[in-house]
Amino acid sequence: MKIETVLAQIFSEIDRAEKLHPDWPTDPIHQAAVVTEEAGELLQASLNRDEQKGTKRQMIIEATHTAATAIRFLKNIEESENHE
Ligand SMILES: [Mg+2]
């Protein structure tokens, strides 16, 4: 997949997700949990694909969700938080 396609899919997913779920958690643990949930879905989709029970398309969807949530995590980091 071309990088332009990958990034377009991720930006589209961020836009969709921000409209569908505008409230992003305010604490880092719950923010990270959202990213981790999507990463878990990516792993499940990959396992399903490996066992001929899933599709490449489903892996792509979950990888896009994972990237989009990681970017939302970064977008929402408070500037006032301590940077160590
Ligand atoms: Mg997902």
CSV table of C-alpha atoms and ligand atoms in Angstrom, one decimal:
chain,number,residue,atom,x,y,z
A,1,MET,CA,0.0,0.0,0.0
A,2,LYS,CA,1.3,3.4,-0.9
A,3,ILE,CA,2.1,5.7,2.1
A,4,GLU,CA,-0.3,8.3,0.7
A,5,THR,CA,-3.1,5.7,0.8
A,6,VAL,CA,-2.1,4.7,4.3
A,7,LEU,CA,-2.1,8.2,5.7
A,8,ALA,CA,-5.3,9.1,3.9
A,9,GLN,CA,-7.0,6.1,5.5
A,10,ILE,CA,-5.7,7.1,8.9
A,11,PHE,CA,-6.8,10.7,8.6
A,12,SER,CA,-10.2,9.6,7.4
A,13,GLU,CA,-10.5,7.3,10.4
A,14,ILE,CA,-9.5,10.1,12.8
A,15,ASP,CA,-12.2,12.3,11.3
A,16,ARG,CA,-14.8,9.6,11.5
A,17,ALA,CA,-13.9,8.6,15.0
A,18,GLU,CA,-13.8,12.1,16.3
A,19,LYS,CA,-17.3,12.7,15.0
A,20,LEU,CA,-18.6,9.3,16.3
A,21,HIS,CA,-16.8,9.4,19.6
A,22,PRO,CA,-16.0,13.1,20.3
A,23,ASP,CA,-15.3,12.6,24.0
A,24,TRP,CA,-11.7,11.4,24.4
A,25,PRO,CA,-10.7,10.2,27.9
A,26,THR,CA,-8.9,12.8,30.0
A,27,ASP,CA,-6.5,10.5,31.8
A,28,PRO,CA,-3.5,8.8,30.2
A,29,ILE,CA,-4.4,5.3,31.5
A,30,HIS,CA,-7.8,5.3,29.8
A,31,GLN,CA,-6.4,7.0,26.7
A,32,ALA,CA,-3.7,4.2,26.4
A,33,ALA,CA,-6.5,1.6,27.0
A,34,VAL,CA,-8.3,2.8,23.9
A,35,VAL,CA,-5.1,2.4,21.8
A,36,THR,CA,-4.4,-1.0,23.4
A,37,GLU,CA,-7.9,-2.2,22.7
A,38,GLU,CA,-7.5,-1.4,19.0
A,39,ALA,CA,-4.0,-3.1,19.0
A,40,GLY,CA,-5.7,-6.2,20.5
A,41,GLU,CA,-8.3,-6.1,17.7
A,42,LEU,CA,-5.4,-6.0,15.2
A,43,LEU,CA,-3.8,-9.0,16.8
A,44,GLN,CA,-7.1,-10.9,16.7
A,45,ALA,CA,-7.7,-10.0,13.1
A,46,SER,CA,-4.2,-11.2,12.3
A,47,LEU,CA,-4.7,-14.5,14.1
A,48,ASN,CA,-8.0,-14.9,12.3
A,49,ARG,CA,-6.3,-14.3,9.0
A,50,ASP,CA,-3.6,-16.8,9.9
A,51,GLU,CA,-6.2,-19.4,10.6
A,52,GLN,CA,-8.1,-18.6,7.4
A,53,LYS,CA,-11.0,-17.2,9.5
A,54,GLY,CA,-10.5,-13.6,8.6
A,55,THR,CA,-9.5,-11.3,5.8
A,56,LYS,CA,-6.6,-9.0,5.0
A,57,ARG,CA,-9.2,-6.2,4.8
A,58,GLN,CA,-10.1,-6.7,8.5
A,59,MET,CA,-6.4,-6.5,9.4
A,60,ILE,CA,-6.0,-3.3,7.5
A,61,ILE,CA,-9.1,-1.8,9.2
A,62,GLU,CA,-7.8,-2.7,12.7
A,63,ALA,CA,-4.3,-1.4,11.9
A,64,THR,CA,-5.9,1.8,10.8
A,65,HIS,CA,-7.9,2.0,14.0
A,66,THR,CA,-4.7,1.4,16.0
A,67,ALA,CA,-2.8,4.2,14.2
A,68,ALA,CA,-5.8,6.6,14.5
A,69,THR,CA,-6.1,6.0,18.2
A,70,ALA,CA,-2.4,6.4,18.7
A,71,ILE,CA,-2.6,9.8,16.9
A,72,ARG,CA,-5.6,10.8,19.0
A,73,PHE,CA,-3.5,9.9,22.1
A,74,LEU,CA,-0.8,12.2,20.9
A,75,LYS,CA,-3.2,15.0,19.9
A,76,ASN,CA,-4.7,15.1,23.3
A,77,ILE,CA,-1.6,15.1,25.4
A,78,GLU,CA,-1.9,18.2,27.6
A,79,GLU,CA,0.8,20.7,27.0
A,80,SER,CA,0.8,21.4,30.7
A,81,GLU,CA,1.8,17.8,31.6
A,82,ASN,CA,5.3,17.2,32.8
A,83,HIS,CA,7.6,16.1,30.1
A,84,GLU,CA,10.3,13.9,31.6
B,1,MG,MG,-11.2,-1.6,15.8
